[in-house]
Amino acid sequence: MDRSDLVKESFVKKEVPASIPAGKTSDYFGELVFDRKKMCKYLDVESLHALLDCIEGGKPLDRKTADGVARGMKEWAIEHGVTHVTHWFQPLTDGTAEKHDSLIDYDGKGGVIETFDGKMLAQQEPDASSFPSGGIRATFEARGYTAWDPTSPVFILDDTLCIPTVFISYTGEALDYKTPLKKALKAVSDAAVPICQYFDPGVTKVYSYLGWEQEYFLVDEGLYSARTDLMITGRTLFGHNSSKNQQLDDHYFAAIPPRVAAFMRDLEITGHRLGIPIKTRHNEVAPNQFELAPIYGETNLANDQNQLVMNLMNRIARQHGFVVLLHEKPFAGVNGSGKHNNWSLGTDTGTQLLAPGKDAKGNLQFVTFFVNVLAAVQKHNGLLKASIASATNAHRLGANEAPPAIVSAFLGRTMTDVLHKLLEVPSDTPIEIAGKKGKSVGLVEIPEIFVDNTDRNRTSPFAFTGNRFEFRAVGSCANCAGAMTTLNAAVAEQLIAFKAAVDAEIDKGKKTNVAIMDALKPIIKSIIGVVCFDGNGYTEEWKQEAIRRGLDVETNVPKMFCEFTKPAAVEMFTKTGVYTEKELLARNEVKWETYVKKVQIESRVMVRMAINHIIPAAIAYKTALMKELTLAKELFGNLDRCGTEVRILDRIDRYVEEVGVKAEAMKEARKAANAIEGEYERALAYHEIAESLYDLRRPIDKLEEVVDNKLWPLPKYRELLFIS
């Protein structure tokens, strides 16, 4: 089937698959999750209390308890047709991993029985040398362990009981995203609780919350299969813009196409059965781009759910004739995809620490955490950018569609005014913060609307939105844990320093509220003209201003990763217990190696497609034109009537020659880069290759404009970007 047949097939009206039968969402929500309701039903009292003490109080589990929990899980799982069990973990690949083991074992009588005990629940041993480790594990040092994370519920997927786990090496280093994330969440709680106790002595734990918004593209499965670049790299390495794409702003929030709606419906129902509270769905800005988002949740669980959702999206899309694209920039010329991480902190007594309070005391607590978060972001702005950097996200950041590659914070007029005022008044002055205000639309039949005390700034990477911060720069295919680990650890470090400063003021005989404000004022002075920026982040003027302020403006991804091993970062991570220096060095090796491999793959695919697809198509059309010209000369004796054909032929000749020369140059550049020994130095060389990809793309896109449409071998943007 050639390209034209695939295009016709993609626009044939397809039958929309039926959704999974279900009643009200509340009737089946969480039915495939071993949640508290299941624990109460299937666990004995002793095992139940011990497990809850572990989840809520951080107490360790012994083998006896693990065996008791495993018995209950086994009973529940077999009732749901489970035949296998897996430890579900998150290695340093931005994906998830699982090894399935059957529940069967010999019964001693020539048959088998289903077995599942505390040992199978608590620990497994995957091959650690086959996952990225940055040198921590070599091929001849293969041992690694996965260990059950009781705070993230076990779930059933198909016939398999999936147990969320951490993944560590034989020598104890973290080889995954979950382990450091959990350490960072503990660090921020340990640092925040003593400060909360200035205001409420009953606080014993602080939770980090995450609400992710997942952007993605859908393309027709048949057209996807005809694009080698999409299949191998996740993005189109070339393709001329469609005459119509997003310039009319008519896709954003428009009616969802029926096929897409059916996919979304099945995804939501599947997610709800797995306890994932998917709430929002809509068309995004670019054609074929969409977004989903869940209800806010505790960060560790929310991150697990995002990883699971990305897996589900890929599976369910295929059932509807689609392929999901989670690359940050699958198509040039239209918006790319990100993953906005809405982040906040809250106490076990129900107080939201990043929401204005109901009185002066509550407002002081809010300002305390608000200002300290900004101080952490300012101190580690380069590190936070490094936490979301990747070869794929580099295509999105800095474009006029996503936050710039400069981490600053948007506060809004209300909070900016509050901070300025706090610098002017005595430290014992009660803090007042304006809430929502009613505003009339000017039509009698339209009710009054309530306007928030902050606007939104889509150009800000770290924006305050009223009761949380939105870290908008995270990549679509990324594991949220990378950014969330760094952010929570940075805030923990800042809160530790702030607590020491407040106690020093209290030791001078000051009242607690005055001591807190006196400790806050120097921080406010230091951040107000540096990390706080409410203007247009897309302008060149802002980049120059950011340099003057001392903010990090690096755009070279391999260089960004160096932030992780700078003294300030090493001190912060080791002080909070999140990473050891060895783990940081190893992870940078993984980051550089991954960067090299992704750019290397793109370069290889691009050169091979240029030689095997593009040049032959152009030559075929050139040959047809030359035959046309030969016949014309035989018939008319000259080529006076063939000016258009001659001009096209000349353009094809020039572009084909340019493609051939640049493809050969890229091959040579790759050979030179591959010969470099160090991972960092090789990554720098591949950064130059990544920058040159457009040089090869440009003449190919020009050829697409002139080569006969019937001869062009690849589905075009105008065919890929519109779902019927």
XYZ file of C-alpha atoms in Angstrom:
724
model
C 0.000 0.000 0.000
C 1.602 3.291 -1.092
C 1.240 6.690 0.555
C -1.847 7.753 -1.390
C -3.665 4.537 -0.451
C -2.731 5.019 3.205
C -4.054 8.571 3.117
C -7.337 7.435 1.575
C -7.606 4.675 4.172
C -7.048 7.141 7.013
C -9.948 9.300 5.844
C -12.392 6.429 5.444
C -15.051 6.701 8.141
C -14.041 4.221 10.808
C -16.370 2.500 13.206
C -15.873 3.873 16.702
C -15.098 0.982 19.097
C -17.512 0.571 21.959
C -16.393 1.735 25.390
C -15.987 -0.663 28.303
C -19.450 -1.247 29.779
C -19.815 0.633 33.036
C -22.316 2.388 35.243
C -21.614 5.451 37.340
C -17.924 6.230 37.723
C -18.210 5.942 41.485
C -19.499 2.356 41.094
C -16.286 1.056 39.527
C -13.639 3.613 40.532
C -10.629 1.794 41.966
C -12.042 -1.688 41.470
C -8.644 -2.926 40.189
C -6.654 -1.331 43.022
C -5.866 -2.920 46.378
C -6.966 0.206 48.231
C -8.055 0.698 51.841
C -11.485 -0.717 51.217
C -9.908 -3.944 49.892
C -7.375 -3.980 52.728
C -10.188 -3.924 55.289
C -11.973 -6.753 53.488
C -9.086 -9.095 52.695
C -6.492 -8.536 55.457
C -6.538 -9.857 58.985
C -6.669 -7.183 61.687
C -3.003 -7.466 62.658
C -1.746 -7.209 59.066
C -4.133 -4.337 58.327
C -2.993 -2.229 61.280
C 0.681 -2.900 60.582
C 0.293 -1.957 56.909
C -1.579 1.263 57.754
C 1.096 2.151 60.308
C 3.662 1.732 57.559
C 1.730 3.851 55.030
C 0.716 6.619 57.422
C 3.515 6.608 59.979
C 6.483 5.285 58.048
C 6.948 2.282 60.326
C 8.827 -0.730 58.862
C 7.080 -3.949 57.880
C 8.339 -7.326 59.094
C 8.159 -10.587 57.162
C 5.171 -11.813 59.145
C 3.159 -8.746 58.128
C 4.285 -9.069 54.514
C 3.074 -12.674 54.479
C -0.288 -11.627 55.908
C -0.691 -8.862 53.331
C 0.335 -11.239 50.530
C -2.353 -13.753 51.565
C -5.052 -11.124 51.303
C -3.736 -9.740 48.006
C -3.577 -13.235 46.549
C -7.208 -13.954 47.422
C -8.359 -10.663 45.905
C -6.171 -11.042 42.811
C -7.277 -14.602 42.000
C -10.911 -13.492 42.255
C -10.046 -11.090 39.408
C -8.414 -13.752 37.220
C -4.809 -12.895 38.030
C -2.254 -15.524 37.018
C 1.001 -13.517 37.215
C 2.735 -11.004 39.441
C 5.289 -8.312 38.604
C 7.328 -5.679 40.359
C 6.490 -2.478 38.465
C 9.365 0.015 38.608
C 10.755 3.128 36.940
C 14.352 2.748 35.727
C 16.312 5.672 34.274
C 14.725 5.245 30.853
C 11.702 7.573 31.295
C 9.519 4.468 31.011
C 8.461 1.651 33.304
C 9.738 -1.920 33.577
C 8.204 -5.227 34.641
C 9.121 -8.916 34.757
C 6.119 -11.241 35.066
C 6.263 -14.382 37.195
C 3.485 -16.945 37.289
C 1.806 -17.588 40.648
C 2.204 -21.353 40.198
C 4.560 -23.651 42.085
C 4.790 -27.428 42.492
C 2.331 -28.898 44.993
C 4.520 -31.937 45.757
C 1.954 -34.276 44.205
C 2.808 -33.900 40.539
C 0.647 -30.831 40.041
C 0.822 -27.125 40.766
C -0.822 -24.655 43.130
C -1.044 -20.885 43.185
C 1.411 -19.371 45.653
C 2.180 -15.788 46.654
C 3.968 -14.903 49.880
C 5.615 -11.959 51.595
C 8.950 -12.615 49.900
C 7.422 -12.369 46.406
C 5.560 -9.248 47.462
C 8.491 -7.471 49.073
C 11.452 -8.161 46.772
C 12.555 -9.284 43.310
C 15.890 -9.301 41.504
C 15.999 -7.866 37.949
C 19.252 -7.603 36.012
C 20.645 -4.209 37.054
C 23.406 -4.188 34.432
C 20.849 -4.071 31.608
C 19.379 -0.756 32.742
C 21.096 2.649 32.647
C 23.250 3.023 35.762
C 26.010 5.462 34.863
C 28.677 2.901 35.693
C 27.278 1.847 39.072
C 26.550 -1.607 37.653
C 28.753 -3.261 35.014
C 27.810 -6.263 32.867
C 29.696 -8.578 35.214
C 27.974 -6.944 38.229
C 24.376 -7.658 37.380
C 22.631 -7.875 40.720
C 19.960 -5.308 41.580
C 16.780 -5.343 43.655
C 13.239 -4.083 43.449
C 11.471 -3.504 46.774
C 7.762 -2.937 47.432
C 6.544 0.617 48.024
C 3.497 0.154 50.318
C 2.497 3.831 49.935
C 1.534 3.283 46.281
C -1.339 0.785 45.946
C -0.937 -2.531 44.138
C -3.105 -2.789 41.006
C -4.244 -5.326 38.420
C -3.511 -4.896 34.728
C -4.944 -7.639 32.508
C -3.951 -10.920 34.225
C -1.079 -9.463 36.255
C -0.806 -8.169 39.804
C 1.431 -5.084 39.559
C 3.402 -4.057 42.651
C 4.929 -0.528 42.568
C 8.542 -0.763 43.725
C 11.817 1.079 44.084
C 14.877 -0.180 42.194
C 18.322 -0.163 43.797
C 21.719 -1.679 43.052
C 23.451 -4.458 44.968
C 25.614 -1.754 46.544
C 22.608 0.307 47.599
C 22.503 3.165 45.079
C 19.186 4.225 43.543
C 18.779 3.121 39.922
C 15.312 4.579 39.439
C 13.172 7.711 39.728
C 11.007 6.593 42.650
C 13.718 6.108 45.296
C 15.085 9.685 45.230
C 11.562 11.077 44.863
C 10.458 9.355 48.062
C 13.581 10.631 49.820
C 12.854 14.172 48.633
C 9.251 13.937 49.864
C 10.477 12.829 53.275
C 13.052 15.639 53.295
C 10.509 18.351 52.537
C 8.136 16.981 55.183
C 10.888 16.802 57.809
C 11.947 20.371 57.009
C 8.425 21.817 56.808
C 6.897 20.274 59.940
C 8.957 22.322 62.475
C 7.978 25.530 60.670
C 4.307 24.507 60.581
C 4.499 23.912 64.319
C 5.151 27.641 64.843
C 1.520 28.012 63.748
C -0.060 24.661 64.701
C 1.747 22.321 67.136
C -0.538 19.484 66.013
C 1.118 19.156 62.591
C 3.166 15.952 62.346
C 3.523 15.513 58.578
C 3.601 17.653 55.439
C 2.558 16.240 52.073
C 3.771 17.274 48.649
C 0.983 17.364 46.064
C 1.170 17.031 42.291
C -1.434 17.686 39.639
C -0.025 16.870 36.200
C -1.521 17.971 32.900
C -0.565 15.604 30.070
C -0.418 16.946 26.510
C -0.141 14.545 23.551
C -0.769 14.118 19.830
C -2.763 11.417 18.045
C -2.024 10.260 14.497
C -3.654 7.660 12.311
C -1.945 4.303 12.808
C -1.591 3.614 9.075
C 0.033 6.959 8.340
C 2.311 6.548 11.338
C 3.499 3.187 9.992
C 4.509 4.883 6.729
C 6.788 7.365 8.542
C 10.016 5.683 9.613
C 11.059 8.806 11.485
C 7.877 8.803 13.585
C 8.175 5.111 14.384
C 11.824 5.248 15.431
C 12.279 8.735 16.916
C 8.753 9.753 17.907
C 8.851 12.888 15.744
C 8.873 13.925 12.094
C 12.443 14.771 11.146
C 11.200 16.569 8.060
C 7.934 17.697 6.542
C 6.770 20.965 5.031
C 4.179 22.954 6.950
C 0.553 22.383 6.087
C -1.105 25.444 4.524
C -3.492 25.355 7.459
C -2.328 24.309 10.880
C -3.108 26.220 14.084
C -3.071 29.800 12.815
C -6.860 30.206 13.052
C -6.884 29.107 16.736
C -9.874 26.926 15.867
C -8.713 23.641 17.396
C -8.174 24.755 20.994
C -11.157 23.684 23.140
C -13.136 22.890 19.966
C -15.535 19.959 19.706
C -13.639 16.701 20.200
C -13.737 14.442 17.086
C -15.888 11.324 17.699
C -13.015 8.843 17.246
C -10.880 10.816 19.669
C -13.743 11.100 22.148
C -14.171 7.317 22.043
C -10.460 6.850 22.766
C -10.637 9.351 25.628
C -13.695 7.624 27.057
C -12.031 4.213 27.096
C -8.857 5.690 28.567
C -10.792 7.406 31.346
C -12.834 4.320 32.223
C -9.704 2.166 32.319
C -7.948 4.783 34.408
C -10.863 5.111 36.812
C -10.947 1.341 37.352
C -7.264 1.640 38.271
C -7.984 4.414 40.743
C -6.620 7.227 38.555
C -8.937 10.244 38.964
C -8.805 11.512 35.351
C -11.049 14.559 35.280
C -10.284 16.901 32.366
C -10.058 16.301 28.616
C -9.931 18.784 25.744
C -8.447 19.724 22.384
C -5.126 21.530 22.679
C -3.793 24.318 20.444
C -2.275 22.332 17.584
C -4.267 20.099 15.222
C -4.434 16.522 16.545
C -3.128 17.701 19.937
C -5.062 16.952 23.125
C -4.738 17.104 26.900
C -5.929 15.176 29.936
C -5.509 15.909 33.629
C -6.470 14.190 36.897
C -7.584 15.521 40.252
C -4.666 16.704 42.376
C -2.970 13.971 44.445
C -0.044 13.088 46.705
C 3.133 13.395 44.631
C 4.457 9.820 44.820
C 1.112 8.287 43.883
C 0.345 10.972 41.287
C 3.675 10.318 39.606
C 3.029 6.566 39.495
C -0.371 7.255 37.977
C 1.117 9.470 35.272
C 3.539 6.706 34.300
C 0.675 4.232 34.177
C -1.515 6.597 32.139
C 1.190 7.015 29.490
C 1.360 3.217 29.178
C -2.427 2.970 28.935
C -2.598 5.700 26.304
C -0.295 3.756 23.994
C -2.298 0.542 24.397
C -5.782 2.005 24.105
C -4.960 4.323 21.194
C -4.100 1.295 19.046
C -7.554 -0.130 19.699
C -8.979 3.007 18.072
C -6.647 3.078 15.068
C -4.405 5.760 16.564
C -0.847 6.069 17.792
C -0.084 8.406 20.691
C 2.870 10.755 20.241
C 4.409 11.866 23.528
C 7.446 13.530 21.961
C 7.709 17.193 22.943
C 7.912 18.339 19.309
C 6.559 15.748 16.873
C 5.739 18.371 14.227
C 7.625 21.517 13.292
C 5.655 24.734 12.905
C 2.948 23.875 15.450
C 2.926 23.822 19.222
C 4.752 21.035 20.999
C 3.612 19.122 24.063
C 4.542 19.601 27.699
C 3.467 18.269 31.045
C 2.527 21.022 33.492
C 3.309 20.019 37.079
C 1.006 21.814 39.511
C 2.748 21.544 42.871
C 1.855 22.456 46.433
C 2.336 21.473 50.076
C -0.264 20.582 52.709
C -0.323 19.378 56.303
C -1.865 16.286 57.868
C -4.246 18.676 59.648
C -5.744 19.818 56.340
C -3.983 23.162 55.833
C -2.899 24.081 52.319
C 0.421 25.848 52.856
C 0.471 27.665 49.517
C -3.039 29.085 49.780
C -3.743 32.419 51.531
C -5.137 31.946 55.039
C -8.422 33.009 56.585
C -6.770 35.346 59.083
C -3.478 37.153 59.747
C -1.892 34.030 61.277
C -2.854 31.889 58.305
C -1.583 34.545 55.909
C 1.764 34.686 57.715
C 2.111 30.909 57.365
C 1.232 31.145 53.676
C 3.732 33.951 53.040
C 6.401 32.007 54.916
C 6.162 29.022 52.578
C 5.481 31.153 49.495
C 8.656 33.211 49.979
C 10.836 30.231 50.867
C 9.739 28.335 47.759
C 10.727 31.346 45.643
C 14.086 31.530 47.423
C 14.718 27.857 46.629
C 13.784 28.404 42.977
C 16.089 31.408 42.765
C 19.062 29.627 44.302
C 18.662 26.538 42.147
C 17.095 28.002 38.972
C 19.731 26.407 36.746
C 19.346 23.071 38.491
C 15.561 23.130 38.120
C 15.990 23.777 34.409
C 18.451 20.880 34.226
C 15.857 18.653 35.919
C 13.520 19.021 32.928
C 16.171 19.150 30.195
C 16.441 16.422 27.573
C 17.239 15.968 23.903
C 13.512 15.970 23.137
C 12.384 18.791 25.425
C 15.093 21.022 23.914
C 12.948 21.335 20.770
C 10.102 22.854 22.785
C 11.693 25.165 25.352
C 12.356 28.698 24.213
C 9.868 28.640 21.344
C 6.877 30.994 21.467
C 4.642 28.197 22.688
C 6.315 27.066 25.901
C 8.270 28.607 28.759
C 11.675 30.031 27.858
C 14.848 28.268 28.922
C 15.135 30.665 31.875
C 13.536 29.692 35.181
C 11.722 32.636 36.722
C 8.548 32.901 38.798
C 5.318 34.726 37.998
C 3.575 36.069 41.111
C 0.758 38.240 39.817
C -0.061 41.784 40.905
C -1.641 40.868 44.247
C 1.288 38.880 45.613
C 3.853 41.262 44.144
C 2.139 44.127 45.979
C 1.993 42.069 49.191
C 5.742 41.392 49.121
C 6.579 45.042 48.491
C 4.291 46.122 51.311
C 5.845 43.639 53.765
C 9.199 45.334 53.264
C 7.722 48.671 54.276
C 5.650 47.874 57.387
C 6.729 46.829 60.920
C 7.245 43.083 61.369
C 4.244 42.719 63.682
C 1.794 44.159 61.134
C -1.038 41.681 60.345
C -0.904 40.471 56.739
C -3.978 40.994 54.562
C -4.332 39.348 51.150
C -7.151 40.150 48.750
C -9.323 37.203 47.738
C -11.506 36.721 44.682
C -13.593 39.674 43.612
C -16.963 39.719 41.904
C -17.097 41.243 38.442
C -20.097 42.004 36.287
C -20.036 41.015 32.620
C -22.438 43.858 31.845
C -25.381 41.679 30.861
C -28.348 41.224 33.173
C -28.842 37.557 32.318
C -25.191 36.630 32.950
C -24.383 36.052 36.632
C -21.489 37.852 38.288
C -18.175 36.032 37.885
C -15.419 35.804 40.483
C -11.981 36.970 39.393
C -8.869 35.368 40.955
C -6.282 37.503 42.701
C -3.659 36.435 40.133
C -3.726 36.374 36.353
C -1.952 33.628 34.389
C 1.326 34.015 32.500
C 1.873 31.293 29.905
C 5.470 32.392 29.352
C 6.494 31.734 32.959
C 8.153 28.379 33.742
C 7.180 28.602 37.428
C 3.938 30.463 37.937
C 1.890 31.045 41.080
C -1.771 30.358 40.277
C -3.554 31.206 43.516
C -2.950 28.154 45.717
C -0.062 26.323 44.052
C 2.887 26.779 41.720
C 2.754 25.486 38.172
C 6.085 24.146 36.898
C 5.235 24.437 33.214
C 8.514 23.350 31.645
C 8.364 19.566 32.203
C 8.463 17.543 28.979
C 5.515 15.534 27.681
C 7.283 12.158 27.748
C 9.277 12.850 30.929
C 8.926 11.148 34.277
C 7.558 13.873 36.576
C 9.767 12.536 39.369
C 12.871 14.151 37.896
C 11.498 17.661 38.348
C 9.589 16.886 41.549
C 12.643 15.367 43.251
C 14.729 18.457 42.556
C 12.011 20.923 43.524
C 11.105 19.235 46.806
C 14.759 18.784 47.771
C 15.545 22.435 47.014
C 12.587 23.615 49.091
C 13.612 21.298 51.935
C 17.112 22.794 51.997
C 15.694 26.329 52.057
C 13.239 25.534 54.864
C 16.032 24.070 56.991
C 18.028 27.297 56.616
C 14.942 29.412 57.315
C 14.126 27.493 60.496
C 17.645 28.178 61.789
C 17.263 31.889 60.993
C 13.910 32.136 62.797
C 15.213 30.324 65.874
C 18.141 32.726 65.997
C 15.685 35.639 66.066
C 13.589 33.953 68.759
C 16.722 33.467 70.835
C 17.058 37.251 70.809
C 13.768 37.454 72.697
C 11.476 38.262 69.769
C 7.922 36.968 69.499
C 7.528 34.125 67.025
C 5.515 36.122 64.460
C 8.034 38.981 64.557
C 10.971 36.578 64.337
C 9.411 34.915 61.305
C 8.858 38.232 59.548
C 12.344 39.482 60.396
C 13.747 36.288 58.862
C 11.540 36.687 55.798
C 12.379 40.290 54.938
C 15.978 39.695 53.783
C 14.747 36.815 51.623
C 12.024 38.981 50.076
C 14.596 41.665 49.259
C 16.827 39.089 47.580
C 14.130 37.537 45.366
C 11.881 40.436 44.408
C 14.131 41.794 41.677
C 15.774 38.559 40.588
C 13.634 35.424 40.199
C 10.270 37.244 40.257
C 9.237 38.284 36.742
C 5.689 38.907 35.514
C 6.481 40.115 31.989
C 6.743 38.469 28.580
C 9.321 35.689 28.825
C 9.557 35.329 25.041
C 11.331 38.621 24.373
C 15.035 39.049 23.698
C 14.952 41.894 26.229
C 14.001 39.445 28.976
C 16.927 37.202 28.115
C 19.314 40.129 28.472
C 17.621 41.200 31.699
C 17.849 37.644 33.063
C 21.587 37.637 32.401
C 21.883 40.928 34.288
C 19.939 39.413 37.201
C 22.235 36.404 37.337
C 19.702 33.793 36.217
C 20.855 30.800 34.192
C 20.222 31.229 30.439
C 22.081 28.154 29.140
C 20.389 26.409 26.179
C 22.972 23.672 25.561
C 21.392 20.567 27.133
C 24.605 18.634 27.898
C 25.952 21.728 29.656
C 22.709 22.078 31.631
C 23.253 18.637 33.149
C 26.492 19.884 34.741
C 24.290 21.729 37.267
C 23.714 18.436 39.081
C 27.358 18.067 40.062
C 28.135 21.679 40.950
C 29.046 22.161 44.634
C 25.754 23.884 45.551
C 23.684 21.037 44.088
C 25.821 18.302 45.623
C 25.577 19.997 49.013
C 21.825 20.404 48.708
C 21.139 16.812 47.647
C 23.487 15.235 50.169
C 22.322 17.465 53.042
C 18.704 16.485 52.402
C 19.613 12.805 51.924
C 18.132 12.625 48.422
C 21.225 11.645 46.413
C 24.786 10.722 47.238
C 27.522 12.365 45.194
C 28.176 8.998 43.539
C 24.538 8.785 42.447
C 24.654 12.317 41.017
C 27.791 11.583 39.018
C 26.264 8.343 37.739
C 23.013 10.004 36.722
C 24.844 12.634 34.739
C 26.638 9.876 32.870
C 23.212 8.380 32.099
C 21.848 11.753 30.977
C 24.767 12.424 28.629
C 24.666 8.898 27.243
C 20.907 9.099 26.658
C 21.280 12.481 24.968
C 23.954 11.086 22.638
C 21.902 8.027 21.737
C 18.730 9.980 20.976
C 20.496 12.472 18.714
C 22.521 9.661 17.161
C 19.352 7.727 16.318
C 17.720 10.825 14.811
C 20.795 11.552 12.721
C 20.998 7.990 11.441
C 17.316 7.883 10.543
C 17.473 11.264 8.853
C 20.491 10.410 6.700
C 19.137 6.997 5.696
C 15.705 8.378 4.820
C 17.329 11.165 2.840
C 19.311 8.636 0.809
C 16.691 5.859 0.576
C 13.430 7.812 0.373
C 13.900 11.436 -0.566
C 16.629 11.415 -3.216
C 15.095 8.466 -5.161
C 11.687 10.210 -5.236
C 13.268 13.443 -6.422
C 15.305 11.643 -9.089
C 12.188 9.789 -10.283
C 10.409 13.103 -10.802
C 13.540 14.585 -12.375
C 13.656 11.675 -14.803
C 9.997 12.205 -15.717
C 10.660 15.901 -16.329
C 13.676 15.176 -18.477
C 11.619 12.794 -20.623
C 8.986 15.531 -20.931
C 11.616 18.027 -22.026
C 13.136 15.591 -24.527
C 9.738 14.999 -26.116
C 9.023 18.738 -26.153
C 12.295 19.488 -27.943
C 11.636 16.750 -30.493
C 8.158 18.152 -31.097
C 8.833 21.910 -31.031
C 12.537 22.044 -31.818
C 13.245 24.082 -28.664
C 12.257 24.422 -25.010
C 10.696 27.875 -25.182
C 7.356 26.544 -23.925
C 8.911 24.560 -21.035
C 10.190 27.307 -18.773
C 8.324 25.982 -15.732
C 9.660 22.477 -16.178
C 13.207 23.785 -16.584
C 12.958 25.891 -13.447
C 11.584 22.958 -11.443
C 14.332 20.715 -12.789
C 16.940 23.253 -11.756
C 15.498 23.477 -8.228
C 15.428 19.687 -7.892
C 19.061 19.457 -9.020
C 20.173 22.046 -6.478
C 18.184 20.595 -3.587
C 19.201 16.988 -4.316
C 22.846 18.016 -4.414
C 22.433 19.902 -1.129
C 20.745 16.900 0.508
C 23.513 14.572 -0.620
C 26.317 16.862 0.548
C 24.756 17.574 3.938
C 23.835 13.939 4.550
C 27.448 12.946 3.928
C 28.672 15.750 6.211
C 26.369 14.551 8.984
C 27.680 10.996 8.655
C 31.235 12.269 8.993
C 30.326 14.431 11.991
C 28.773 11.398 13.631
C 31.886 9.315 13.044
C 34.025 12.022 14.624
C 31.698 12.317 17.615
C 31.618 8.545 18.128
C 35.406 8.500 18.391
C 35.353 10.849 21.402
C 36.010 9.010 24.678
C 34.233 10.921 27.482
C 30.416 10.915 27.688
C 30.244 14.659 28.352
C 32.583 15.580 25.504
C 30.716 13.216 23.161
C 27.411 14.781 24.221
C 28.766 18.252 23.398
C 29.718 17.012 19.944
C 26.272 15.516 19.435
C 24.720 18.808 20.519
C 26.348 20.330 17.431
C 24.910 17.505 15.318
C 21.461 18.154 16.830
C 21.814 21.819 15.871
C 22.654 20.800 12.289
C 19.614 18.568 11.764
C 17.662 21.528 10.411
C 20.379 22.172 7.818
C 19.604 18.803 6.262
C 15.877 19.179 6.780
C 15.582 22.480 4.906
C 16.360 21.227 1.362
C 14.242 18.109 1.938
C 11.257 20.259 2.880
C 11.899 22.354 -0.228
C 11.866 19.208 -2.364
C 8.495 18.238 -0.863
C 7.097 21.467 -2.349
C 8.164 20.672 -5.914
C 8.235 16.873 -6.329
C 5.104 15.287 -7.825
C 2.678 14.556 -4.959
C 2.130 11.012 -6.279
C 5.846 10.282 -6.093
C 6.466 11.684 -2.606
C 7.054 8.602 -0.410
C 5.937 9.898 3.000
C 2.601 11.075 4.432
C 2.677 14.873 4.579
C 1.755 17.212 7.426
C -1.573 18.062 5.789
C -2.385 14.340 5.947
C -0.976 13.592 9.383
C -2.448 16.535 11.274
C -6.164 16.193 10.642
C -8.409 13.443 12.017
C -11.682 12.775 10.230
